PDB file of C-alpha atoms (C1' of nucleotides) in Angstrom:
ATOM      1  CA  MET G 877     -27.007 -24.320   6.320  1.00 51.00           C
ATOM      2  CA  THR G 878     -27.943 -22.529   9.579  1.00 52.00           C
ATOM      3  CA  PHE G 879     -28.045 -18.800   8.619  1.00 64.00           C
ATOM      4  CA  LEU G 880     -27.342 -15.857  10.757  1.00 68.00           C
ATOM      5  CA  SER G 881     -28.736 -16.036  14.539  1.00 67.00           C
ATOM      6  CA  SER G 882     -26.442 -13.458  15.494  1.00 74.00           C
ATOM      7  CA  LEU G 883     -23.545 -11.638  13.644  1.00 76.00           C
ATOM      8  CA  PRO G 884     -20.618 -13.751  13.851  1.00 88.00           C
ATOM      9  CA  LEU G 885     -17.512 -13.081  15.383  1.00 88.00           C
ATOM     10  CA  PRO G 886     -14.274 -12.524  13.127  1.00 91.00           C
ATOM     11  CA  PRO G 887     -13.170 -16.108  12.062  1.00 95.00           C
ATOM     12  CA  GLU G 888     -10.673 -17.674  14.051  1.00 95.00           C
ATOM     13  CA  ASN G 889      -8.638 -19.238  11.176  1.00 97.00           C
ATOM     14  CA  GLU G 890      -8.599 -19.280   7.445  1.00 97.00           C
ATOM     15  CA  GLN G 891     -10.695 -22.828   7.188  1.00 98.00           C
ATOM     16  CA  GLN G 892     -13.622 -21.024   9.248  1.00 97.00           C
ATOM     17  CA  LEU G 893     -13.715 -18.112   6.920  1.00 98.00           C
ATOM     18  CA  PHE G 894     -13.926 -20.706   3.921  1.00 98.00           C
ATOM     19  CA  GLU G 895     -16.476 -22.401   5.592  1.00 98.00           C
ATOM     20  CA  ARG G 896     -18.392 -19.574   6.227  1.00 97.00           C
ATOM     21  CA  ALA G 897     -18.208 -18.099   2.700  1.00 98.00           C
ATOM     22  CA  GLN G 898     -18.948 -21.584   1.009  1.00 98.00           C
ATOM     23  CA  ALA G 899     -21.918 -21.880   3.141  1.00 97.00           C
ATOM     24  CA  LEU G 900     -23.229 -18.686   1.415  1.00 98.00           C
ATOM     25  CA  ALA G 901     -22.789 -20.259  -2.015  1.00 98.00           C
ATOM     26  CA  GLY G 902     -26.006 -20.688  -3.969  1.00 98.00           C
ATOM     27  CA  PHE G 903     -27.991 -18.148  -1.997  1.00 98.00           C
ATOM     28  CA  ASN G 904     -29.552 -15.056  -3.565  1.00 98.00           C
ATOM     29  CA  LEU G 905     -28.958 -11.465  -2.151  1.00 98.00           C
ATOM     30  CA  GLY G 906     -32.475 -11.278  -0.917  1.00 98.00           C
ATOM     31  CA  GLU G 907     -32.227 -14.355   1.119  1.00 98.00           C
ATOM     32  CA  LEU G 908     -29.369 -12.934   2.809  1.00 98.00           C
ATOM     33  CA  ALA G 909     -30.439  -9.520   3.485  1.00 97.00           C
ATOM     34  CA  SER G 910     -34.001 -10.850   4.637  1.00 96.00           C
ATOM     35  CA  ARG G 911     -32.263 -13.321   6.966  1.00 95.00           C
ATOM     36  CA  ALA G 912     -29.913  -9.950   8.448  1.00 95.00           C
ATOM     37  CA  GLN G 913     -32.586  -7.580   8.612  1.00 94.00           C
ATOM     38  CA  ILE G 914     -30.914  -5.508   6.291  1.00 95.00           C
ATOM     39  CA  ALA G 915     -33.220  -3.194   3.596  1.00 97.00           C
ATOM     40  CA  ILE G 916     -32.387  -4.140   0.173  1.00 98.00           C
ATOM     41  CA  PRO G 917     -32.176  -1.392  -2.180  1.00 98.00           C
ATOM     42  CA  HIS G 918     -33.699  -1.615  -5.333  1.00 97.00           C
ATOM     43  CA  ASP G 919     -30.516  -1.592  -7.523  1.00 97.00           C
ATOM     44  CA  LEU G 920     -27.089  -0.759  -6.875  1.00 98.00           C
ATOM     45  CA  LYS G 921     -26.835   2.802  -8.567  1.00 98.00           C
ATOM     46  CA  ARG G 922     -26.625   4.701  -5.256  1.00 98.00           C
ATOM     47  CA  ASP G 923     -25.585   1.489  -3.109  1.00 98.00           C
ATOM     48  CA  LYS G 924     -22.568   0.426  -4.544  1.00 98.00           C
ATOM     49  CA  GLY G 925     -20.962  -0.975  -1.868  1.00 97.00           C
ATOM     50  CA  TRP G 926     -23.924  -2.638  -0.558  1.00 98.00           C
ATOM     51  CA  VAL G 927     -23.247  -6.556  -1.947  1.00 98.00           C
ATOM     52  CA  GLY G 928     -19.931  -6.190  -0.219  1.00 97.00           C
ATOM     53  CA  MET G 929     -20.839  -4.934   3.139  1.00 96.00           C
ATOM     54  CA  LEU G 930     -23.729  -7.394   3.529  1.00 97.00           C
ATOM     55  CA  LEU G 931     -20.995 -10.181   2.897  1.00 98.00           C
ATOM     56  CA  GLU G 932     -18.860  -8.729   5.338  1.00 96.00           C
ATOM     57  CA  LEU G 933     -21.546  -8.778   7.992  1.00 96.00           C
ATOM     58  CA  TYR G 934     -22.030 -12.832   7.241  1.00 97.00           C
ATOM     59  CA  LEU G 935     -18.364 -13.619   7.021  1.00 97.00           C
ATOM     60  CA  GLY G 936     -17.697 -11.702  10.602  1.00 95.00           C
ATOM     61  CA  ALA G 937     -15.512  -8.837   8.880  1.00 94.00           C
ATOM     62  CA  MET G 938     -15.395  -5.548  11.263  1.00 82.00           C
ATOM     63  CA  ALA G 939     -17.928  -3.324   9.805  1.00 70.00           C
ATOM     64  CA  GLY G 940     -16.589  -0.260   8.313  1.00 69.00           C
ATOM     65  CA  SER G 941     -13.492  -1.346   9.429  1.00 68.00           C
ATOM     66  CA  LYS G 942      -9.849   0.605   9.082  1.00 74.00           C
ATOM     67  CA  PRO G 943      -7.432   0.721   6.308  1.00 72.00           C
ATOM     68  CA  GLU G 944      -5.745  -2.827   5.198  1.00 78.00           C
ATOM     69  CA  GLN G 945      -6.970  -6.118   5.056  1.00 90.00           C
ATOM     70  CA  ASP G 946     -10.840  -6.969   6.215  1.00 94.00           C
ATOM     71  CA  PHE G 947      -9.319 -10.062   8.247  1.00 96.00           C
ATOM     72  CA  PRO G 948      -6.125  -8.707   9.735  1.00 93.00           C
ATOM     73  CA  ALA G 949      -5.497 -11.792  11.953  1.00 93.00           C
ATOM     74  CA  LEU G 950      -5.498 -13.938   8.854  1.00 96.00           C
ATOM     75  CA  GLY G 951      -3.714 -11.731   6.495  1.00 95.00           C
ATOM     76  CA  ILE G 952      -6.934 -11.864   4.293  1.00 97.00           C
ATOM     77  CA  GLU G 953      -8.604  -9.473   1.953  1.00 97.00           C
ATOM     78  CA  LEU G 954     -12.466  -9.903   1.147  1.00 98.00           C
ATOM     79  CA  LYS G 955     -13.431  -9.035  -2.601  1.00 98.00           C
ATOM     80  CA  THR G 956     -17.238  -9.539  -3.941  1.00 98.00           C
ATOM     81  CA  ILE G 957     -16.839  -9.717  -7.814  1.00 98.00           C
ATOM     82  CA  PRO G 958     -19.863  -9.251  -9.978  1.00 98.00           C
ATOM     83  CA  ILE G 959     -19.975 -11.925 -12.663  1.00 98.00           C
ATOM     84  CA  ASP G 960     -22.163 -12.577 -15.863  1.00 98.00           C
ATOM     85  CA  ALA G 961     -23.668 -16.135 -16.938  1.00 97.00           C
ATOM     86  CA  ALA G 962     -20.414 -17.233 -18.087  1.00 97.00           C
ATOM     87  CA  GLY G 963     -18.687 -16.564 -15.172  1.00 97.00           C
ATOM     88  CA  LYS G 964     -16.449 -13.673 -16.329  1.00 98.00           C
ATOM     89  CA  PRO G 965     -16.059 -10.553 -14.501  1.00 98.00           C
ATOM     90  CA  LEU G 966     -18.524  -7.454 -15.252  1.00 98.00           C
ATOM     91  CA  GLU G 967     -16.248  -4.918 -13.357  1.00 98.00           C
ATOM     92  CA  THR G 968     -12.606  -3.863 -12.471  1.00 98.00           C
ATOM     93  CA  THR G 969     -11.508  -4.555  -8.945  1.00 98.00           C
ATOM     94  CA  PHE G 970     -10.634  -1.634  -6.852  1.00 98.00           C
ATOM     95  CA  VAL G 971      -7.164  -2.608  -4.982  1.00 98.00           C
ATOM     96  CA  CYS G 972      -6.598   0.666  -2.991  1.00 97.00           C
ATOM     97  CA  VAL G 973      -5.795   4.267  -3.397  1.00 97.00           C
ATOM     98  CA  ALA G 974      -2.485   5.248  -5.287  1.00 98.00           C
ATOM     99  CA  PRO G 975       0.191   7.400  -2.877  1.00 98.00           C
ATOM    100  CA  LEU G 976       0.937  10.223  -5.105  1.00 98.00           C
ATOM    101  CA  THR G 977       3.273  11.887  -2.797  1.00 98.00           C
ATOM    102  CA  GLY G 978       5.617  10.533  -0.217  1.00 97.00           C
ATOM    103  CA  ASN G 979       7.138   7.694  -2.141  1.00 97.00           C
ATOM    104  CA  SER G 980      10.575   7.855  -1.455  1.00 96.00           C
ATOM    105  CA  GLY G 981      11.530   3.871  -0.118  1.00 95.00           C
ATOM    106  CA  VAL G 982       8.306   2.854  -1.552  1.00 97.00           C
ATOM    107  CA  THR G 983       9.020  -0.346  -3.288  1.00 98.00           C
ATOM    108  CA  TRP G 984       6.765  -3.292  -4.709  1.00 98.00           C
ATOM    109  CA  ALA G 985       7.778  -5.391  -1.746  1.00 97.00           C
ATOM    110  CA  ASN G 986       6.265  -2.830   0.823  1.00 96.00           C
ATOM    111  CA  SER G 987       3.436  -1.392  -1.466  1.00 97.00           C
ATOM    112  CA  HIS G 988      -0.122  -1.125  -0.522  1.00 96.00           C
ATOM    113  CA  VAL G 989      -0.921  -3.179  -3.529  1.00 97.00           C
ATOM    114  CA  ARG G 990       0.956  -6.174  -2.636  1.00 97.00           C
ATOM    115  CA  HIS G 991       0.030  -6.261   0.479  1.00 96.00           C
ATOM    116  CA  LYS G 992      -3.967  -6.266  -0.245  1.00 96.00           C
ATOM    117  CA  LEU G 993      -3.281  -8.992  -2.944  1.00 98.00           C
ATOM    118  CA  ALA G 994      -1.156 -11.171  -0.915  1.00 97.00           C
ATOM    119  CA  ARG G 995      -4.477 -13.397  -0.125  1.00 98.00           C
ATOM    120  CA  VAL G 996      -7.546 -12.417  -1.320  1.00 98.00           C
ATOM    121  CA  LEU G 997     -11.142 -14.411  -0.422  1.00 98.00           C
ATOM    122  CA  TRP G 998     -12.749 -13.762  -3.848  1.00 98.00           C
ATOM    123  CA  ILE G 999     -16.718 -14.258  -3.491  1.00 98.00           C
ATOM    124  CA  PRO G1000     -18.246 -13.975  -7.062  1.00 98.00           C
ATOM    125  CA  VAL G1001     -21.805 -12.693  -7.383  1.00 98.00           C
ATOM    126  CA  GLU G1002     -24.360 -12.637  -9.897  1.00 98.00           C
ATOM    127  CA  GLY G1003     -23.999  -9.097 -11.249  1.00 98.00           C
ATOM    128  CA  GLU G1004     -26.093  -8.266 -14.485  1.00 98.00           C
ATOM    129  CA  ARG G1005     -28.270  -5.438 -14.359  1.00 98.00           C
ATOM    130  CA  GLN G1006     -31.143  -7.259 -16.041  1.00 98.00           C
ATOM    131  CA  ILE G1007     -31.451  -9.935 -12.746  1.00 98.00           C
ATOM    132  CA  PRO G1008     -33.063  -7.960 -10.045  1.00 98.00           C
ATOM    133  CA  LEU G1009     -30.975  -7.268  -7.084  1.00 98.00           C
ATOM    134  CA  ALA G1010     -32.782  -9.747  -4.314  1.00 98.00           C
ATOM    135  CA  GLN G1011     -32.537 -12.667  -7.187  1.00 98.00           C
ATOM    136  CA  ARG G1012     -28.491 -12.666  -7.526  1.00 98.00           C
ATOM    137  CA  ARG G1013     -26.994 -15.785  -6.447  1.00 98.00           C
ATOM    138  CA  ILE G1014     -23.907 -15.896  -4.405  1.00 98.00           C
ATOM    139  CA  GLY G1015     -21.263 -18.197  -6.237  1.00 98.00           C
ATOM    140  CA  SER G1016     -18.558 -20.508  -4.676  1.00 98.00           C
ATOM    141  CA  PRO G1017     -15.624 -18.776  -3.139  1.00 98.00           C
ATOM    142  CA  LEU G1018     -11.939 -18.837  -4.006  1.00 98.00           C
ATOM    143  CA  LEU G1019      -9.184 -18.237  -1.818  1.00 98.00           C
ATOM    144  CA  TRP G1020      -6.393 -16.858  -4.128  1.00 98.00           C
ATOM    145  CA  GLN G1021      -2.789 -15.844  -4.018  1.00 97.00           C
ATOM    146  CA  PRO G1022      -1.030 -14.596  -6.795  1.00 98.00           C
ATOM    147  CA  ASN G1023       1.191 -17.140  -8.245  1.00 97.00           C
ATOM    148  CA  GLN G1024       4.876 -16.198  -9.394  1.00 98.00           C
ATOM    149  CA  GLN G1025       3.287 -15.305 -13.069  1.00 98.00           C
ATOM    150  CA  GLU G1026       0.726 -13.116 -11.624  1.00 98.00           C
ATOM    151  CA  GLU G1027       2.877 -11.374  -9.027  1.00 98.00           C
ATOM    152  CA  ASP G1028       5.256 -10.344 -11.784  1.00 98.00           C
ATOM    153  CA  MET G1029       2.824  -9.177 -14.240  1.00 98.00           C
ATOM    154  CA  LEU G1030       1.545  -7.010 -10.815  1.00 98.00           C
ATOM    155  CA  ARG G1031       5.015  -5.851 -10.046  1.00 98.00           C
ATOM    156  CA  ARG G1032       5.689  -4.635 -13.420  1.00 98.00           C
ATOM    157  CA  ASP G1033       2.822  -2.573 -14.099  1.00 98.00           C
ATOM    158  CA  TRP G1034       2.880  -1.346 -10.762  1.00 98.00           C
ATOM    159  CA  GLU G1035       6.500  -0.115 -11.019  1.00 98.00           C
ATOM    160  CA  GLU G1036       5.913   1.520 -14.578  1.00 98.00           C
ATOM    161  CA  LEU G1037       2.693   3.285 -13.106  1.00 98.00           C
ATOM    162  CA  MET G1038       4.849   4.351  -9.759  1.00 98.00           C
ATOM    163  CA  ASP G1039       7.683   5.389 -12.105  1.00 98.00           C
ATOM    164  CA  LEU G1040       5.274   7.716 -13.724  1.00 98.00           C
ATOM    165  CA  ILE G1041       3.654   9.211 -10.726  1.00 98.00           C
ATOM    166  CA  VAL G1042       7.028   9.769  -8.791  1.00 98.00           C
ATOM    167  CA  LEU G1043       8.577  11.410 -12.163  1.00 98.00           C
ATOM    168  CA  GLY G1044       5.753  13.891 -11.957  1.00 98.00           C
ATOM    169  CA  HIS G1045       3.784  12.268 -15.067  1.00 98.00           C
ATOM    170  CA  VAL G1046       0.391  11.359 -13.166  1.00 98.00           C
ATOM    171  CA  GLU G1047      -1.981  13.269 -15.250  1.00 98.00           C
ATOM    172  CA  ARG G1048      -0.416  11.572 -18.414  1.00 98.00           C
ATOM    173  CA  ILE G1049      -1.317   8.102 -17.044  1.00 98.00           C
ATOM    174  CA  THR G1050      -4.626   6.834 -18.367  1.00 98.00           C
ATOM    175  CA  ALA G1051      -6.375   3.512 -17.667  1.00 98.00           C
ATOM    176  CA  ARG G1052      -4.629   2.215 -20.856  1.00 98.00           C
ATOM    177  CA  HIS G1053      -1.177   1.783 -18.951  1.00 98.00           C
ATOM    178  CA  GLY G1054      -0.767  -1.398 -17.132  1.00 98.00           C
ATOM    179  CA  GLU G1055      -1.426  -4.808 -18.986  1.00 98.00           C
ATOM    180  CA  VAL G1056      -3.345  -6.037 -15.393  1.00 98.00           C
ATOM    181  CA  LEU G1057      -3.089  -3.223 -13.212  1.00 98.00           C
ATOM    182  CA  GLN G1058      -4.574  -0.149 -14.186  1.00 98.00           C
ATOM    183  CA  LEU G1059      -4.475   3.491 -12.538  1.00 98.00           C
ATOM    184  CA  ARG G1060      -8.063   5.277 -12.687  1.00 98.00           C
ATOM    185  CA  PRO G1061      -9.970   7.884 -10.553  1.00 98.00           C
ATOM    186  CA  LYS G1062     -11.581   7.097  -7.452  1.00 98.00           C
ATOM    187  CA  ALA G1063     -13.071   9.887  -5.854  1.00 98.00           C
ATOM    188  CA  ALA G1064     -16.273  11.358  -5.110  1.00 97.00           C
ATOM    189  CA  ASN G1065     -16.711  13.105  -8.564  1.00 98.00           C
ATOM    190  CA  SER G1066     -14.055  14.834 -11.113  1.00 97.00           C
ATOM    191  CA  LYS G1067     -13.683  18.028  -8.805  1.00 98.00           C
ATOM    192  CA  ALA G1068     -12.049  16.129  -6.349  1.00 98.00           C
ATOM    193  CA  LEU G1069      -8.251  16.925  -5.607  1.00 98.00           C
ATOM    194  CA  THR G1070      -5.437  15.763  -3.689  1.00 98.00           C
ATOM    195  CA  GLU G1071      -1.779  16.805  -3.765  1.00 98.00           C
ATOM    196  CA  ALA G1072       0.586  15.139  -6.439  1.00 98.00           C
ATOM    197  CA  ILE G1073       3.969  15.739  -8.179  1.00 98.00           C
ATOM    198  CA  GLY G1074       3.950  18.177 -11.220  1.00 98.00           C
ATOM    199  CA  GLU G1075       5.613  17.839 -14.352  1.00 98.00           C
ATOM    200  CA  GLN G1076       8.667  20.018 -12.952  1.00 98.00           C
ATOM    201  CA  GLY G1077       8.502  18.540  -9.832  1.00 98.00           C
ATOM    202  CA  GLN G1078       6.495  21.136  -8.115  1.00 98.00           C
ATOM    203  CA  PRO G1079       3.516  20.223  -6.025  1.00 98.00           C
ATOM    204  CA  ILE G1080       0.074  20.016  -8.004  1.00 98.00           C
ATOM    205  CA  LEU G1081      -3.422  19.315  -7.070  1.00 98.00           C
ATOM    206  CA  THR G1082      -4.884  16.362  -9.046  1.00 98.00           C
ATOM    207  CA  LEU G1083      -7.730  14.144  -9.063  1.00 98.00           C
ATOM    208  CA  PRO G1084      -7.459  10.740  -6.566  1.00 98.00           C
ATOM    209  CA  ARG G1085      -6.484   7.914  -8.495  1.00 98.00           C
ATOM    210  CA  GLY G1086      -6.543   4.232  -7.382  1.00 98.00           C
ATOM    211  CA  PHE G1087      -5.333   1.132  -8.649  1.00 98.00           C
ATOM    212  CA  TYR G1088      -7.526  -1.564 -10.282  1.00 98.00           C
ATOM    213  CA  LEU G1089      -7.428  -5.106 -11.514  1.00 98.00           C
ATOM    214  CA  LYS G1090      -8.209  -5.355 -14.904  1.00 98.00           C
ATOM    215  CA  LYS G1091     -11.056  -8.117 -15.884  1.00 98.00           C
ATOM    216  CA  SER G1092      -8.713  -9.947 -18.101  1.00 98.00           C
ATOM    217  CA  PHE G1093      -6.630 -10.720 -15.107  1.00 98.00           C
ATOM    218  CA  THR G1094      -9.385 -11.420 -12.566  1.00 98.00           C
ATOM    219  CA  GLY G1095     -11.136 -13.311 -15.427  1.00 98.00           C
ATOM    220  CA  ALA G1096      -8.407 -15.420 -15.734  1.00 98.00           C
ATOM    221  CA  LEU G1097      -8.228 -16.293 -12.167  1.00 97.00           C
ATOM    222  CA  LEU G1098     -11.567 -17.396 -11.568  1.00 97.00           C
ATOM    223  CA  ALA G1099     -11.053 -19.672 -14.916  1.00 96.00           C
ATOM    224  CA  ARG G1100      -8.302 -21.280 -13.456  1.00 92.00           C
ATOM    225  CA  HIS G1101     -10.206 -21.719 -10.137  1.00 85.00           C
ATOM    226  CA  PHE G1102     -13.391 -23.160 -12.055  1.00 81.00           C
ATOM    227  CA  SER G1103     -11.354 -25.509 -14.127  1.00 73.00           C
ATOM    228  CA  ILE G1104      -9.629 -27.052 -11.479  1.00 58.00           C
TER     229      ILE G1104
ATOM    230  C1'  DA F1131     -20.604  -4.300 -26.933  1.00 77.17           C
ATOM    231  C1'  DC F1132     -17.110  -2.803 -24.089  1.00 77.17           C
ATOM    232  C1'  DG F1133     -13.530   0.106 -21.475  1.00 77.17           C
ATOM    233  C1'  DT F1134     -12.317   4.333 -19.594  1.00 77.17           C
ATOM    234  C1'  DG F1135     -13.363   8.315 -16.641  1.00 77.17           C
ATOM    235  C1'  DA F1136     -17.142   9.537 -13.654  1.00 77.17           C
ATOM    236  C1'  DT F1137     -19.516   8.785  -9.648  1.00 77.17           C
ATOM    237  C1'  DC F1138     -22.120   7.203  -5.080  1.00 77.17           C
ATOM    238  C1'  DA F1139     -22.619   6.349  -0.111  1.00 77.17           C
ATOM    239  C1'  DT F1140     -20.883   6.337   4.775  1.00 77.17           C
ATOM    240  C1'  DA F1141     -17.292   7.033   8.660  1.00 77.17           C
ATOM    241  C1'  DT F1142     -13.601   9.273  10.352  1.00 77.17           C
TER     242       DT F1142
ATOM    243  C1'  DA L1174      -9.778  15.094   2.259  1.00 77.17           C
ATOM    244  C1'  DT L1175      -9.054  10.080   2.907  1.00 77.17           C
ATOM    245  C1'  DA L1176     -10.678   5.466   3.929  1.00 77.17           C
ATOM    246  C1'  DT L1177     -14.023   1.846   3.433  1.00 77.17           C
ATOM    247  C1'  DG L1178     -17.271  -0.624  -0.042  1.00 77.17           C
ATOM    248  C1'  DA L1179     -17.391  -0.521  -5.378  1.00 77.17           C
ATOM    249  C1'  DT L1180     -20.687  -0.077 -10.026  1.00 77.17           C
ATOM    250  C1'  DC L1181     -22.379   3.645 -13.151  1.00 77.17           C
ATOM    251  C1'  DA L1182     -22.799   5.710 -17.744  1.00 77.17           C
ATOM    252  C1'  DC L1183     -20.992   7.780 -21.568  1.00 77.17           C
ATOM    253  C1'  DG L1184     -18.235   8.158 -25.760  1.00 77.17           C
ATOM    254  C1'  DT L1185     -16.149   5.055 -28.996  1.00 77.17           C
TER     255       DT L1185
END
DNA sequence: ACGTGATCATAT
DNA sequence: ATATGATCACGT
């Protein structure tokens, strides 16, 4: 392949984006970092978003970009996903922050979750901690959109979780709610606070939460890809 | 071994 | 504090 000679512009279409992603498959993170003249950390403990940012660079996503999709002109969101030797996800996938107030009029159809997941370019990356970061390889990309069954599962979980949030039960929600979509903390630490609705309908301060896809869900979608 | 709750860096 | 990018690490 022709490696980065300069920062790529945003891809003009879906095919161009996908070809760029395919061209990265098989290379390891050390090769990509070196070619992009990016320093590679020893591990991800203090650089949790490093892999995602590196691939954004190679694919022409606007660095440190704004809310919503990574490729707004294409309606596509980019997600790197760490996998083990069997191709199974090692981590859940963050989708977006959960809105804890101001939810009147919000429905599944106009939700951030549905918008973010409408079309996703998944890029698997070897993620086992025993593999030195520089040696971890990029896998084959998958351009995905939820099928009817997947969308139904997502909608049911989203509606259950949002009902609890709107009814003032956010602090009763644990990661065990939801079959494929779960609500978990998304914060700098356990002392971070944001406004939410309390049990009596009053304003409260609580830990910011995010929606995450469970590993069983992303694992199934990757498996479907590799079995086709 | 694994999932849940906690956490890290950076930009605005 | 909120948004982006996620993974860490303790308890079971």
